[in-house]
C-alpha positions in Angstrom: -47.8 51.5 -32.1 -46.7 47.9 -32.8 -44.3 48.6 -30.0 -47.4 49.5 -27.7 -49.3 46.2 -28.8 -46.5 44.0 -27.9 -45.8 45.4 -24.4 -49.8 45.6 -23.9 -50.2 41.9 -24.9 -47.1 41.1 -23.0 -48.1 42.4 -19.9 -51.9 40.8 -20.3 -50.5 37.1 -20.8 -48.1 37.4 -18.1 -50.5 38.4 -16.4 -53.2 35.5 -17.2 -50.5 33.0 -16.6 -50.6 34.1 -12.6 -54.3 33.6 -12.8 -54.8 30.4 -15.0 -55.0 27.2 -12.8 -53.1 25.4 -15.4 -50.1 27.3 -14.9 -50.7 28.5 -10.9 -51.2 25.0 -9.5 -47.9 23.7 -11.5 -46.1 24.2 -8.3 -44.0 27.0 -10.0 -44.0 30.5 -8.3 -45.4 33.2 -10.2 -42.2 34.9 -10.6 -40.7 31.4 -12.0 -43.9 31.1 -14.8 -43.5 35.1 -15.4 -39.4 34.4 -16.3 -39.9 30.9 -18.4 -42.7 32.9 -20.5 -40.4 35.9 -21.2 -37.9 33.4 -21.9 -39.9 31.5 -24.6 -40.7 34.9 -25.8 -37.4 36.2 -26.6 -36.3 32.8 -27.5 -39.3 32.9 -30.3 -38.0 36.4 -31.3 -34.6 35.1 -31.5 -36.0 32.3 -33.7 -37.5 34.7 -36.0 -34.1 36.5 -36.6 -32.4 33.5 -37.1 -34.8 32.5 -39.5 -34.4 35.7 -41.7 -30.7 35.7 -41.4 -29.3 31.9 -41.3 -32.8 30.3 -42.4 -30.9 27.9 -44.9 -28.3 26.7 -42.8 -30.6 26.2 -39.5 -33.4 24.4 -41.7 -36.2 26.9 -40.0 -37.1 29.5 -43.0 -40.8 27.6 -42.8 -41.6 30.0 -40.0 -41.6 33.4 -42.1 -43.1 31.2 -45.2 -45.9 30.4 -42.7 -46.3 34.1 -41.8 -46.4 35.5 -45.3 -49.1 33.0 -46.0 -51.0 34.0 -43.0 -50.9 37.5 -44.2 -52.6 36.4 -47.2 -55.3 34.3 -45.6 -56.0 37.2 -42.8 -56.9 39.6 -45.8 -58.7 36.7 -47.2 -61.2 36.9 -44.1 -61.9 40.9 -45.3 -62.2 39.6 -49.1 -63.9 36.7 -49.1 -65.2 35.3 -45.6 -66.9 32.5 -47.0 -63.4 31.2 -48.7 -61.9 32.0 -45.5 -64.4 29.6 -43.4 -64.2 26.8 -45.7 -61.0 26.2 -47.6 -59.5 24.2 -44.8 -62.0 21.7 -45.6 -61.7 21.2 -49.5 -59.1 19.1 -51.2 -58.3 20.2 -54.5 -56.5 16.8 -55.2 -58.0 14.3 -57.8 -57.3 11.5 -54.9 -59.9 14.0 -52.6 -59.5 13.1 -49.1 -57.3 9.9 -49.5 -53.8 9.2 -49.5 -53.6 9.6 -45.9 -50.0 8.8 -45.2 -48.7 10.3 -48.6 -46.0 12.9 -48.6 -46.9 15.0 -51.5 -50.2 15.4 -53.6 -52.3 14.9 -50.2 -54.9 17.0 -48.3 -53.5 15.1 -45.2 -50.2 16.0 -45.7 -51.0 19.7 -46.7 -53.5 19.8 -43.3 -50.8 20.5 -40.8 -49.5 23.6 -42.7 -53.0 24.7 -43.6 -54.3 24.4 -40.1 -50.7 26.5 -38.6 -51.7 29.3 -41.1 -55.2 29.4 -40.5 -54.1 29.6 -36.1 -51.7 32.2 -37.4 -54.2 34.2 -39.4 -56.7 34.6 -36.7 -53.4 35.8 -34.4 -53.3 38.4 -37.2 -56.9 39.9 -36.2 -55.4 41.0 -33.0 -51.9 41.5 -34.0 -52.1 43.5 -37.2 -50.1 41.2 -38.8 -46.9 41.6 -36.7 -44.7 38.7 -36.3 -43.3 39.6 -32.9 -46.5 40.1 -31.4 -47.7 36.6 -32.7 -44.5 35.2 -30.8 -46.4 36.5 -27.8 -49.9 34.6 -28.3 -47.8 31.2 -29.2 -45.8 31.4 -26.5 -48.4 31.5 -24.1 -50.4 28.6 -25.7 -47.4 26.6 -26.0 -46.0 27.2 -22.7 -49.3 25.0 -21.5 -47.7 21.8 -23.3 -44.5 22.2 -20.8 -46.1 23.2 -17.8 -48.1 20.1 -18.0 -45.1 17.6 -18.6 -43.5 19.2 -15.5 -46.9 18.5 -13.4 -46.5 15.2 -14.0 -42.8 14.9 -13.6 -43.0 16.6 -10.2 -45.7 14.2 -8.8 -43.4 11.1 -9.7 -40.3 13.0 -8.6 -41.5 15.6 -5.8 -37.7 15.6 -4.4 -35.9 16.4 -8.0 -37.5 19.9 -8.5 -34.3 21.4 -9.8 -33.5 18.3 -12.1 -37.1 18.3 -13.2 -37.4 22.0 -13.8 -34.4 22.4 -15.7 -34.8 19.2 -18.0 -38.5 20.1 -18.8 -37.9 24.1 -19.7 -34.2 24.8 -20.0 -32.8 22.2 -22.8 -31.7 24.6 -25.4 -32.7 22.9 -28.6 -35.9 22.2 -26.9 -36.6 25.8 -25.8 -35.6 26.8 -29.2 -37.8 24.6 -31.4 -40.8 24.7 -29.0 -40.6 28.6 -28.6 -40.6 29.6 -32.4 -43.3 29.9 -34.5 -43.8 26.4 -36.1 -45.7 23.6 -35.8 -43.1 22.2 -32.8 -44.7 24.0 -30.2 -48.2 22.9 -30.9 -47.1 19.0 -31.0 -45.5 19.3 -27.6 -48.4 21.1 -26.1 -50.6 18.2 -27.8 -48.5 15.5 -25.9 -48.6 17.7 -22.8 -52.2 17.6 -22.6 -52.5 13.7 -23.3 -49.5 12.5 -21.0 -51.0 14.9 -18.1 -54.8 13.4 -18.5 -53.5 9.8 -18.9 -51.5 9.8 -16.0 -53.7 11.5 -13.5 -56.8 9.7 -15.0 -55.1 6.3 -14.3 -53.3 7.6 -11.0 -56.7 8.7 -9.4 -58.7 5.7 -11.4 -60.8 8.3 -12.9 -60.1 8.3 -16.7 -63.8 10.0 -16.9 -65.4 12.2 -20.2 -63.6 15.2 -19.4 -60.2 13.6 -19.5 -61.0 11.7 -22.7 -62.3 14.9 -24.2 -58.8 16.4 -23.5 -56.9 13.3 -24.6 -59.2 13.2 -27.9 -58.0 17.0 -28.1 -54.7 16.6 -27.8 -54.9 13.9 -30.4 -56.6 15.7 -32.8 -54.1 18.3 -32.6 -51.3 15.7 -33.3 -53.5 14.3 -36.2 -53.6 17.7 -37.9 -50.0 18.9 -36.9 -48.1 15.5 -37.3 -49.9 12.7 -37.7 -47.2 9.9 -37.8 -46.3 11.1 -34.3 -50.0 10.1 -33.4 -49.8 6.7 -34.9 -46.3 6.5 -32.7 -48.1 7.4 -29.5 -50.9 4.6 -30.1 -48.8 1.4 -28.9 -47.2 3.7 -26.3 -50.5 4.5 -24.7 -52.0 1.2 -25.0 -49.3 -0.6 -23.4 -49.0 2.4 -20.7 -52.8 1.4 -19.8 -52.5 -2.1 -19.7 -49.1 -2.1 -17.6 -51.1 0.7 -14.9 -53.8 -1.4 -14.8 -52.0 -4.8 -14.1 -49.0 -3.4 -12.3 -46.7 -6.2 -12.9 -44.6 -7.5 -15.8 -44.4 -4.3 -17.2 -41.3 -4.2 -19.6 -43.1 -7.4 -20.8 -46.2 -5.9 -21.7 -44.6 -2.9 -23.3 -42.0 -5.4 -25.2 -45.3 -7.6 -26.5 -47.3 -4.3 -27.3 -44.4 -3.4 -29.6 -44.0 -6.9 -31.2 -47.8 -6.8 -32.1 -47.4 -3.1 -33.6 -44.5 -3.9 -35.6 -46.2 -7.1 -37.2 -49.2 -4.9 -37.7 -47.1 -2.2 -39.4 -45.5 -4.7 -41.7 -48.6 -6.6 -42.4 -51.5 -4.3 -42.9 -50.7 -3.6 -46.3 -52.0 -6.9 -47.0 -55.6 -6.2 -45.8 -55.4 -2.7 -47.6 -52.6 -1.2 -50.0 -53.8 2.3 -48.3 -52.4 0.7 -45.0 -48.7 0.3 -46.7 -47.0 1.9 -43.6 -43.3 0.7 -44.7 -43.8 2.2 -48.3 -45.3 5.4 -46.2 -42.0 5.6 -44.5 -39.8 5.1 -47.0 -41.8 7.3 -49.7 -41.3 10.0 -46.7 -37.5 9.5 -46.8 -37.4 10.0 -50.6 -39.3 13.2 -50.0 -36.9 14.7 -47.8 -33.9 13.4 -50.2 -35.5 15.6 -53.0 -35.2 18.9 -50.7 -32.1 21.1 -50.4 -30.8 22.3 -47.0 -27.1 23.1 -45.9 -27.0 20.1 -43.0 -27.6 17.2 -45.6 -26.4 13.9 -44.7 -26.0 10.9 -46.9 -28.1 8.0 -46.0 -28.9 4.5 -47.1 -31.8 4.4 -49.4 -34.7 2.8 -47.4 -37.0 0.1 -49.3 -40.4 -0.8 -47.8 -39.3 -4.4 -46.8 -38.3 -5.8 -43.5 -34.8 -6.6 -44.0 -33.8 -3.0 -45.2 -35.6 -1.5 -42.0 -33.4 -3.8 -40.3 -30.2 -3.2 -42.1 -30.9 0.7 -42.0 -31.5 0.7 -38.0 -28.3 1.1 -36.7 -27.6 4.2 -39.0 -31.0 5.4 -38.1 -30.4 5.2 -34.2 -27.2 6.5 -34.5 -28.1 10.0 -36.6 -31.2 10.6 -34.6 -29.7 10.1 -31.5 -26.0 10.8 -31.4 -25.5 13.5 -34.4 -24.3 16.2 -35.0 -21.3 14.8 -34.5 -18.0 17.4 -34.1 -17.0 16.7 -37.4 -20.5 17.9 -38.8 -19.8 21.3 -37.0 -20.3 24.3 -40.1 -21.3 26.9 -37.9 -22.1 28.3 -34.3 -25.6 26.8 -34.4 -24.6 23.4 -35.2 -21.7 23.4 -32.9 -24.2 24.5 -30.0 -26.5 21.4 -30.6 -23.3 19.1 -30.9 -22.3 20.6 -27.3 -25.8 19.7 -26.2 -25.9 16.2 -27.9 -22.4 15.4 -26.4 -24.0 16.9 -22.6 -27.0 14.8 -22.9 -24.8 11.7 -23.2 -22.9 12.4 -20.5 -26.1 12.7 -18.7 -27.1 9.0 -19.8 -23.7 7.9 -18.4 -24.5 9.3 -15.0 -27.5 7.8 -14.9 -26.1 4.3 -16.1 -23.3 4.5 -13.8 -24.6 6.9 -10.5 -28.3 5.9 -10.8 -30.3 6.8 -7.6 -32.9 3.5 -7.1 -34.7 4.7 -4.3 -37.8 6.3 -6.0 -39.7 3.3 -8.2 -42.8 5.4 -8.4 -44.7 6.0 -11.8 -43.2 2.9 -13.4 -45.8 2.8 -16.2 -45.4 5.9 -17.4 -41.6 5.9 -17.5 -41.8 3.0 -19.4 -44.2 5.1 -21.6 -41.6 8.0 -22.1 -38.9 5.7 -22.9 -40.7 3.7 -25.4 -42.2 6.4 -27.1 -39.0 8.4 -27.1 -37.1 5.5 -28.8 -39.5 4.8 -31.3 -39.9 8.2 -32.3 -36.2 8.9 -32.6 -35.5 5.4 -34.9 -38.5 6.9 -37.0 -36.7 10.2 -37.6 -33.6 8.4 -38.2 -35.1 6.7 -41.0 -36.7 9.3 -42.6 -34.8 12.5 -42.5 -31.5 13.0 -43.9 -30.8 16.8 -42.7 -29.1 17.3 -39.2 -30.9 20.6 -38.4 -34.4 18.7 -38.9 -33.5 15.9 -37.3 -32.7 18.1 -34.4 -36.1 20.2 -34.7 -38.0 16.7 -34.8 -36.5 15.0 -32.4 -36.4 18.2 -29.6 -40.5 17.6 -29.1 -39.5 14.1 -27.1 -36.4 15.6 -24.9 -38.4 16.1 -21.6 -39.9 12.7 -22.0 -36.5 11.5 -22.4 -34.2 13.6 -20.1 -36.2 14.3 -17.5 -36.5 10.7 -16.3 -32.6 10.5 -16.7 -31.8 13.9 -15.0 -34.3 12.8 -12.2 -32.8 9.6 -11.5 -29.2 10.8 -11.3 -28.0 10.4 -8.0 -26.9 14.1 -7.6 -26.1 14.2 -4.0 -24.0 11.2 -4.4 -22.1 12.9 -7.4 -21.7 16.2 -5.0 -20.1 14.1 -2.3 -18.0 12.6 -4.4 -16.4 15.9 -5.9 -16.5 17.5 -2.3 -14.9 14.8 -0.8 -12.0 14.5 -3.6 -11.6 18.3 -3.2 -10.8 17.7 0.3 
């Protein structure tokens, strides 16, 4: 019976993808959309399989933990519907609804897990608690984010469809982590919604209530799933808005905005102890260092002081952007990530030396992509000491960082160089 449900839902959502405007007005053909949808489902199923057999090494055993908790939540719907409908809003901690930035004993820290489990419990109503049928549902909803990002990138790079398509959807680590049943797919969807409506709202000079409603919805998803991403996103959006309005000195605007953000980061604690952001970041690192996993690496202790952040910055940059190294490879999964990391670095070198300078469209958005990506990567490098977790957390930013690089490479020049040398 589960096979029939799986097949039925598969055909239903594949049909819906060809009918919903968000998808069918993306510039992708129905065939391309269905292939991408099926690819996400296949990847999501593989993700679940890896979670069973290699979860410890891949730092992804959470996916089945979420599923098992969602089954209990689904059963609660029938045994105590009142509790089911209200437990998401109740804090059982002495601090109540305080400790917003805390990594432990915090309603807000638990909220991301509780909301995700609640979402899966709703899926269970229709899937009868089948993990792999839930993959179909999840793939449908999380395809929205990459499609929205693709639509923005194609508006900026209309002549670079193949590089944009490949870099948006098919970078292996992004496809893998955004397709599995975990929070990453929801985060990408939220970022896609925000970027799409902010971009076209600014471009068309029409940031109306409808667009703001979608932007706020995306922000609420980020607040629930990964509140630190929303904090990192805020200065990038502010700088994007100002630079889009002024249309000059954009790099200076972004630099000034981030200098102000850095000052606030280190000084807000003097206004209120609950806004001690350096301590929140240092505590997050401590929380990670107390965990066990197969891809742990040695990192310097981060202290809630300006000098400590400066001293740890090189290590954070290297860990978040360049690892795993070949020497970090312990199994086939980490080997694949190491190869991908080397390939992406090679793309960056091509961008540096063989850049197509003919297209200067969308500069405010491209600066937004760069500053958002770098600030998120550095934050990951400061806090996370597991390579598997680093790869997963940084995957959400890959389209924003890699698509502009891939689309700005002069592929025609590379093609001419290759074929001229062959002749």
